[in-house]
Coordinates of C-alpha atoms and ligand atoms in Angstrom, one line a residue:
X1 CA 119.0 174.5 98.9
X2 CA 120.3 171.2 97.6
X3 CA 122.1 170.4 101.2
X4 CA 118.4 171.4 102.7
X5 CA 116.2 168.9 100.2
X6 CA 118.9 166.2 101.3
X7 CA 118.8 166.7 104.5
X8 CA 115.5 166.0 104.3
X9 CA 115.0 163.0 102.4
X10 CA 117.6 161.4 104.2
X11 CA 115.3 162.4 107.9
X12 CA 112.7 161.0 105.7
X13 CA 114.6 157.8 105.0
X14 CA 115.0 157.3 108.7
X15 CA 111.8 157.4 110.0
X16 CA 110.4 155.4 107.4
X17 CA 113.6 152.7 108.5
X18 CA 112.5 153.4 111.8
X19 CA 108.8 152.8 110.9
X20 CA 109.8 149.8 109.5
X21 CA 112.1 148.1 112.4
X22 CA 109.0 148.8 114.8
X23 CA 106.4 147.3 112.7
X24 CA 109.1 144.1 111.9
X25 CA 110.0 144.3 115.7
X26 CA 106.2 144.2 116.3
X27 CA 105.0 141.6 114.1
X28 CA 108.2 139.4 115.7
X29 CA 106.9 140.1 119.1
X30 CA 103.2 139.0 118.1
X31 CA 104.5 136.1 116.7
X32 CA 106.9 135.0 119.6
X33 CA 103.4 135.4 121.6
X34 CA 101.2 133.4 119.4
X35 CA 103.8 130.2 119.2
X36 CA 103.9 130.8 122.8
X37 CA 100.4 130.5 123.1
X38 CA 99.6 128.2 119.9
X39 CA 103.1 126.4 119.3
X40 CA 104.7 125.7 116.3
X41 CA 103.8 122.8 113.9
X42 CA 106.9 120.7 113.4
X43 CA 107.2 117.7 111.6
X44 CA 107.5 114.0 112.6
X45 CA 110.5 112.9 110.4
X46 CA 110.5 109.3 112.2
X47 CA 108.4 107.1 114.6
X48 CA 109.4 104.0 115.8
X49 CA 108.4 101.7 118.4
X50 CA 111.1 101.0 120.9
X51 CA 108.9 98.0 123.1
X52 CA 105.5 97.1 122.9
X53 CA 104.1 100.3 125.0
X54 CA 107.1 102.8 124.0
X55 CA 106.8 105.2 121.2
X56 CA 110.1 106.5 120.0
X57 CA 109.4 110.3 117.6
X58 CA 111.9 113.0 116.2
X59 CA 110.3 116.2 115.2
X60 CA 112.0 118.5 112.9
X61 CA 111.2 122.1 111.8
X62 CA 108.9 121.8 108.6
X63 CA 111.9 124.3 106.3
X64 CA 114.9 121.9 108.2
X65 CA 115.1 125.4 110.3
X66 CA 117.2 124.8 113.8
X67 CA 115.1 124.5 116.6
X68 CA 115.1 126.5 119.8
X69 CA 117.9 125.2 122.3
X70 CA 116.6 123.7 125.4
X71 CA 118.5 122.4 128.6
X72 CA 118.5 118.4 129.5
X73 CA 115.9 117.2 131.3
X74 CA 113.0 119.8 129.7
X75 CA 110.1 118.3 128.2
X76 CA 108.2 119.7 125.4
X77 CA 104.2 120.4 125.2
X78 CA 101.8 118.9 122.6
X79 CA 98.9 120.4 121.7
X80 CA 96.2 118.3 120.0
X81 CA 92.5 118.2 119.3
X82 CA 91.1 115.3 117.7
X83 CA 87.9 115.6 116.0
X84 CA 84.6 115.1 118.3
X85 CA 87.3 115.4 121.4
X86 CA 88.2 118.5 123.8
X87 CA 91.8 120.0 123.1
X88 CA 94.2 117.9 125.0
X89 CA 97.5 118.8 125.8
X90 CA 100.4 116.7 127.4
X91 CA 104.4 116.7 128.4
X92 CA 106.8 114.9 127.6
X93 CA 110.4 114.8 128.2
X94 CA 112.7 115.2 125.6
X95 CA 114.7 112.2 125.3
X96 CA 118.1 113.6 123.5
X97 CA 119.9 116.8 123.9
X98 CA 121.8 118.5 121.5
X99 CA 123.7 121.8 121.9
X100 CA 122.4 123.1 118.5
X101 CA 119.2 120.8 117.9
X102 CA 117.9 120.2 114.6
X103 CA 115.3 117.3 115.5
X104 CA 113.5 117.2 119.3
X105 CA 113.5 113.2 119.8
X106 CA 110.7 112.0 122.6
X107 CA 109.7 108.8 124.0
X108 CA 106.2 108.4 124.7
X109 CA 104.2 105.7 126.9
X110 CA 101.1 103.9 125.2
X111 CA 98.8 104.5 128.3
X112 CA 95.9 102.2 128.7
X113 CA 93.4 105.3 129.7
X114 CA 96.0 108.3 128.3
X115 CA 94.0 109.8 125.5
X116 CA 96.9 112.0 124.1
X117 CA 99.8 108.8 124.5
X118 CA 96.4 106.4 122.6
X119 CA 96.0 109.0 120.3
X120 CA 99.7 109.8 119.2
X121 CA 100.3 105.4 118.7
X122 CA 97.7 105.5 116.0
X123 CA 98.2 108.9 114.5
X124 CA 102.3 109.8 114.9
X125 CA 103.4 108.5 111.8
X126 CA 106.4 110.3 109.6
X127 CA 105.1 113.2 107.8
X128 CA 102.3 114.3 109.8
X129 CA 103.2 117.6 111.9
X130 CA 102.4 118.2 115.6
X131 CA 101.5 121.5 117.6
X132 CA 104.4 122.2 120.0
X133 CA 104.8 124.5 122.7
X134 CA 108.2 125.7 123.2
X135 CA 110.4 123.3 125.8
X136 CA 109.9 124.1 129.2
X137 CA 110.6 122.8 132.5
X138 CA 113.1 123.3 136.1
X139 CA 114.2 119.5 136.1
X140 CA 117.6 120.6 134.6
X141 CA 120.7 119.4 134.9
X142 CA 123.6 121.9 135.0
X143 CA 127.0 122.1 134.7
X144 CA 127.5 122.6 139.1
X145 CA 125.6 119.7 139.6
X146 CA 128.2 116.8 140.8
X147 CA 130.8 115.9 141.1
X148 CA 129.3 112.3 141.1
X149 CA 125.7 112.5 139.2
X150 CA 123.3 109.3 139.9
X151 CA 120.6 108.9 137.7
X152 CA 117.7 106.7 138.4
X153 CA 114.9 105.6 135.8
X154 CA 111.8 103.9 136.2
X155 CA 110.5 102.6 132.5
X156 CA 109.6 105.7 130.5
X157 CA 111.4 108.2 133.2
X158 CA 114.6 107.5 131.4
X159 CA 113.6 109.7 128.4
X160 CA 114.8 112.6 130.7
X161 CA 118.2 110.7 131.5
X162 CA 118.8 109.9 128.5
X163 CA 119.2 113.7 127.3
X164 CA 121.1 114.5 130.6
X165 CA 123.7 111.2 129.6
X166 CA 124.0 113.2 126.1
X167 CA 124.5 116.4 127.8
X168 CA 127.3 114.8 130.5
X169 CA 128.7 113.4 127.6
X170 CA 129.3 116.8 125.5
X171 CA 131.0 117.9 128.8
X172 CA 131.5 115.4 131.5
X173 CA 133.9 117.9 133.5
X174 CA 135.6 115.2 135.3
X175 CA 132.3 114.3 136.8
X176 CA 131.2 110.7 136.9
X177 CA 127.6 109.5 136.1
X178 CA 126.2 106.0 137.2
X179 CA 122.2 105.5 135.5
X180 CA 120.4 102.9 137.5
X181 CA 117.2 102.4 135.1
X182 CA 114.4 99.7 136.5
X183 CA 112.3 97.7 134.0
X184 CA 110.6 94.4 134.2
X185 CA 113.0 92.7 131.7
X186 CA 115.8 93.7 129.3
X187 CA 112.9 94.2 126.2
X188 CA 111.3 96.9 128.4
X189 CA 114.3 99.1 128.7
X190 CA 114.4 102.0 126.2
X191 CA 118.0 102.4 124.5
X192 CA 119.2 99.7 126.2
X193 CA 122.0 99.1 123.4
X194 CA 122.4 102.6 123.1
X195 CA 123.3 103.0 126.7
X196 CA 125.5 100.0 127.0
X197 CA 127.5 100.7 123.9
X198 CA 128.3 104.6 125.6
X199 CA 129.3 102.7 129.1
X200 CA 131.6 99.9 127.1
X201 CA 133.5 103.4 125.1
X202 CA 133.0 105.5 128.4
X203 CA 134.8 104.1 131.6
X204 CA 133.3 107.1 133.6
X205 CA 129.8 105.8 132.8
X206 CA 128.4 103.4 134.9
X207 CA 125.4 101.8 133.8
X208 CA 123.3 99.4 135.4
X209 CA 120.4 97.9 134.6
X210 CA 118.0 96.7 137.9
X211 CA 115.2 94.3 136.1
X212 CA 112.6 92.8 138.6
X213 CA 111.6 89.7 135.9
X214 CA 114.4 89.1 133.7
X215 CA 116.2 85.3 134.7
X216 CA 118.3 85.5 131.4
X217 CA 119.9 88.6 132.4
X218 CA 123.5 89.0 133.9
X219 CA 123.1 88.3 137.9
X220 CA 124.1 92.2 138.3
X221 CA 121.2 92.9 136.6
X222 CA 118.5 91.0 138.5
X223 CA 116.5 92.6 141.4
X224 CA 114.8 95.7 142.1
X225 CA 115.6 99.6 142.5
X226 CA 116.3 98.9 145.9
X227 CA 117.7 100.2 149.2
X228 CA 120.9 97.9 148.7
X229 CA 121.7 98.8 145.0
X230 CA 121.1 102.6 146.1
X231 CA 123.3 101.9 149.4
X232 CA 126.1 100.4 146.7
X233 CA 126.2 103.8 144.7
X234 CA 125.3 107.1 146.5
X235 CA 128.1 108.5 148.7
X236 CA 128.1 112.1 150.3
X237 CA 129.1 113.6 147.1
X238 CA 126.3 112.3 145.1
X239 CA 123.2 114.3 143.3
X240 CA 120.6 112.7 142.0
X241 CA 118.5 113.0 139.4
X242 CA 115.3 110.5 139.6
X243 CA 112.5 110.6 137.1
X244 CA 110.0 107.4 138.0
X245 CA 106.4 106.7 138.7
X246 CA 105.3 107.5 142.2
X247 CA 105.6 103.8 143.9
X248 CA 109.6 104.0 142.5
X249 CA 110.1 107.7 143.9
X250 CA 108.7 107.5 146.8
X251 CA 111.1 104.4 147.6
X252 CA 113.7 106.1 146.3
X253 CA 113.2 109.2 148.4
X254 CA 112.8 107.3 151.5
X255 CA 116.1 104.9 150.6
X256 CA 118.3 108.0 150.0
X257 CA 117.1 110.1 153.2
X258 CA 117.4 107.0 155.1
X259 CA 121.5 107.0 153.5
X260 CA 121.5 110.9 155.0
X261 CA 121.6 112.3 151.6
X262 CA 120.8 115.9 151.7
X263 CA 117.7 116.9 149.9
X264 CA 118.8 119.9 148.5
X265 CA 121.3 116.9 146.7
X266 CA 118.5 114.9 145.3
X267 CA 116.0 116.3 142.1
X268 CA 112.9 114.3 140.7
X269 CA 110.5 114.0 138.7
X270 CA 107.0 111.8 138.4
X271 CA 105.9 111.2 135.1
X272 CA 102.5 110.7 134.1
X273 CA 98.9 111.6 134.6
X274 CA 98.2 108.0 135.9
X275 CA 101.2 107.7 137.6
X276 CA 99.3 108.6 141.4
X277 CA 96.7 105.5 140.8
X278 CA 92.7 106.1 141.9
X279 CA 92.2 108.4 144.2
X280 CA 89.3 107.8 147.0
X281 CA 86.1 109.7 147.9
X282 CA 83.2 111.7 146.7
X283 CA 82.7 115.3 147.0
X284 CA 81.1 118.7 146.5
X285 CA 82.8 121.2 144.1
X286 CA 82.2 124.5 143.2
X287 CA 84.0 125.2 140.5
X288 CA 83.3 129.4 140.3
X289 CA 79.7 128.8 141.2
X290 CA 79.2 126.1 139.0
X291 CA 78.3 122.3 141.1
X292 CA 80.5 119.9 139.7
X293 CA 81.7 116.7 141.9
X294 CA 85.0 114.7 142.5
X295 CA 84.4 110.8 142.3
X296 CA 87.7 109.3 142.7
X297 CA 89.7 110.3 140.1
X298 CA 93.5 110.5 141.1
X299 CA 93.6 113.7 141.3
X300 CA 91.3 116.9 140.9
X301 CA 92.8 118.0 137.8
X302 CA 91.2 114.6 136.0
X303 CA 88.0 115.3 138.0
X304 CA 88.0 118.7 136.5
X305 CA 89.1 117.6 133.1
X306 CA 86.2 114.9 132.9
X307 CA 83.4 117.3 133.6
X308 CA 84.9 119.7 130.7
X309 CA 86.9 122.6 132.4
X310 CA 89.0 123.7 130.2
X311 CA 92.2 124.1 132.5
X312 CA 95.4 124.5 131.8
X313 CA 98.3 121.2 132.7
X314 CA 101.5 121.2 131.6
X315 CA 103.3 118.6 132.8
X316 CA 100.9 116.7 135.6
X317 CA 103.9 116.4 137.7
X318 CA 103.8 119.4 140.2
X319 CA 105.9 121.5 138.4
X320 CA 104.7 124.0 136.0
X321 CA 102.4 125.4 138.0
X322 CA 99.8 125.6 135.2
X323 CA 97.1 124.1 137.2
X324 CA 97.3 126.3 140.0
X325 CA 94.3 127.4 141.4
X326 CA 92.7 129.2 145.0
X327 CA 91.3 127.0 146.9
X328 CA 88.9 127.2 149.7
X329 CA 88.9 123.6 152.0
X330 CA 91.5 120.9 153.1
X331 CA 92.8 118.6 150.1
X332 CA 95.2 115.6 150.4
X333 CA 98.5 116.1 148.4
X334 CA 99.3 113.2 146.3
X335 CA 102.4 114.3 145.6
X336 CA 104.5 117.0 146.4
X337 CA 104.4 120.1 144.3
X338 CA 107.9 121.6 143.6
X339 CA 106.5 125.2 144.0
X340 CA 105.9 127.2 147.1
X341 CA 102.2 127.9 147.2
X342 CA 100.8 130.6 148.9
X343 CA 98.0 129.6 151.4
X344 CA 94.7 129.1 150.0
X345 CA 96.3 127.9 146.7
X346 CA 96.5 124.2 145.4
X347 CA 97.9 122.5 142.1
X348 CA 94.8 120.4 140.7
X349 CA 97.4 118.1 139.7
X350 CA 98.7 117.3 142.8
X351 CA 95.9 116.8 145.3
X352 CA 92.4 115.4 146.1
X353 CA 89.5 116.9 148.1
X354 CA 89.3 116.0 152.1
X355 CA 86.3 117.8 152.1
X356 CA 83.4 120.0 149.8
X357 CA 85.7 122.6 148.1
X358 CA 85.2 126.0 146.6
X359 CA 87.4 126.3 143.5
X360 CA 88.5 129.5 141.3
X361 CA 91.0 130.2 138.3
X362 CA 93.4 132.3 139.2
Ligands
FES1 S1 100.0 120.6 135.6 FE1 102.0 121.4 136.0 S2 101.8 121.9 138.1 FE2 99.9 120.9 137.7

């Protein structure tokens, strides 16, 4: 009798373990969804301003908790809705990489139109918290990549870089790196100690500076991210990263096809949603039945965002895939989107109407 009333408390005991471990498991789940969904606040724990258009942050769990790991060259998501404004969200790289991070460090552009880089310079100051959504991105570098790894930067495209040079660093794996990183003078290069201090204690780090304005700098320096300086560097057994606004990657692009590199040896990134410049034209849309118009903007993600669809953009560079949308009628890509579309699909972010064009979320 005693062994039976055991028995069954201990059966008892169990389920209500198991009961348990499902609800927890559960309630993890839900939560994993929502920060998915809503982010996580994190705290800025220090702002500082690196030029006069270049916002350096680091972000730190609110309890000092480790963050989630990410790979170099991912960019995080914020999420932010100042009052009387639409939510906004925007990427940005993440400009350090740490194996175990306890602080995400970004480097943000003050954008003359950019209502989230505008708002973050007057509001990003230590203590306030942000929304974040968990890093993301395929711009990676990894550990195959090699065995000579050029890096090219335009202005704020060397926040990516910068946490790739961290990551070669932890484990160069007798790989070398050479970081070409364009600017208009020496003030206008981000981490420019920083990055020559690591080439003076690392011989297998090449860094050179390519300034366009700068007569006070070191002969080496002067000139532009051109054809030459590329010619100088890239050999067959080259892969390059470039992150850069569209003028600088299209050069690039052309410069290293020109040298015969292959493209499945050459990764980039455009940064920024102003980076493709006025677009041209005015036309129809029907935005799921709704008559809404495209006036020029650069691409038909800002035409859509001005008129208040609430759409989805991740990273305005081609690459999430968040804008995607079907699409009936021709548009003009802008840039090239880094995912294979099925027919009838665009990325909003990419392109600009050719004609009247019928438009539904997917
Ligand atoms: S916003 Fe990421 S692909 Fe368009």
């Amino acid at each position: 009798m005693i062994y039976l009333a055991a028995l069954l408390i201990g059966l008892s005991l169990l389920g209500a373990l198991a009961t348990l471990a499902i609800s927890l498991h559960g309630l993890w789940l839900w939560w994993q969804g929502r920060q998915q969904r809503l982010g996580r606040r994190l705290r800025i724990r220090r702002s500082q301003w690196l030029s006069e258009d270049l916002l350096h942050l680091e972000l730190v769990h609110p309890w000092r908790l480790p963050l989630p790991r990410f790979a170099p060259g991912q960019f995080l998501t914020i999420l932010a809705q100042p009052p009387g404004s639409r939510p906004m969200r925007r990427c940005y790289s993440l400009a350090a990489w740490h194996s175990r991070p306890w602080q995400y460090q970004l480097c943000i552009k003050r954008e003359a139109l950019g209502r989230m880089s505008q708002w973050l310079a007057e509001q990003a100051q230590p203590g306030r918290s942000l929304r974040i959504l968990p890093p993301a991105g395929h711009f990676t570098l990894e550990s195959q990549h090699g065995p000579h790894l050029v890096l090219i930067a335009g202005g704020v495209g060397i926040t990516p870089m910068r946490a790739m040079l961290h990551a070669w660093l932890k484990r160069p794996g007798g790989r070398r790196l050479t970081l070409l990183y364009g600017g208009r003078d020496q003030a206008a290069l981000a981490y420019h100690q920083e990055l020559l201090t690591l080439a003076a204690a690392h011989p297998e780090f090449d860094y050179r500076p390519a300034l366009s304005r700068d007569s006070q700098a070191p002969s080496a320096w002067q000139g532009r991210l051109d054809r030459q300086r590329l010619s100088e560097i890239v050999t067959a057994d080259s892969e390059v990263f470039i992150c850069a606004g569209d003028a600088l990657l299209k050069a690039c692009l052309a410069h290293l096809s020109d040298l015969g590199l292959p493209d499945s040896r050459v990764h980039w990134e455009a940064f920024g949603a102003g980076a493709l410049g006025a677009g041209a034209g005015q036309f129809a849309l029907d935005w799921q039945g709704e008559a809404l118009d495209y006036n020029g903007q650069p691409s038909l993600l800002h035409a859509l965002h001005e008129q208040g669809v609430e759409l989805a953009a991740d990273c305005w560079g081609g690459h999430c895939g968040s804008c995607r949308l079907g699409c009936k009628g021709a548009v003009e890509w802008r840039q090239q989107p880094a995912l294979a579309l099925p027919a009838g699909q665009i990325l909003a972010c990419c392109c600009i109407p050719k004609e009247p064009l019928q438009l539904v979320r997917l």
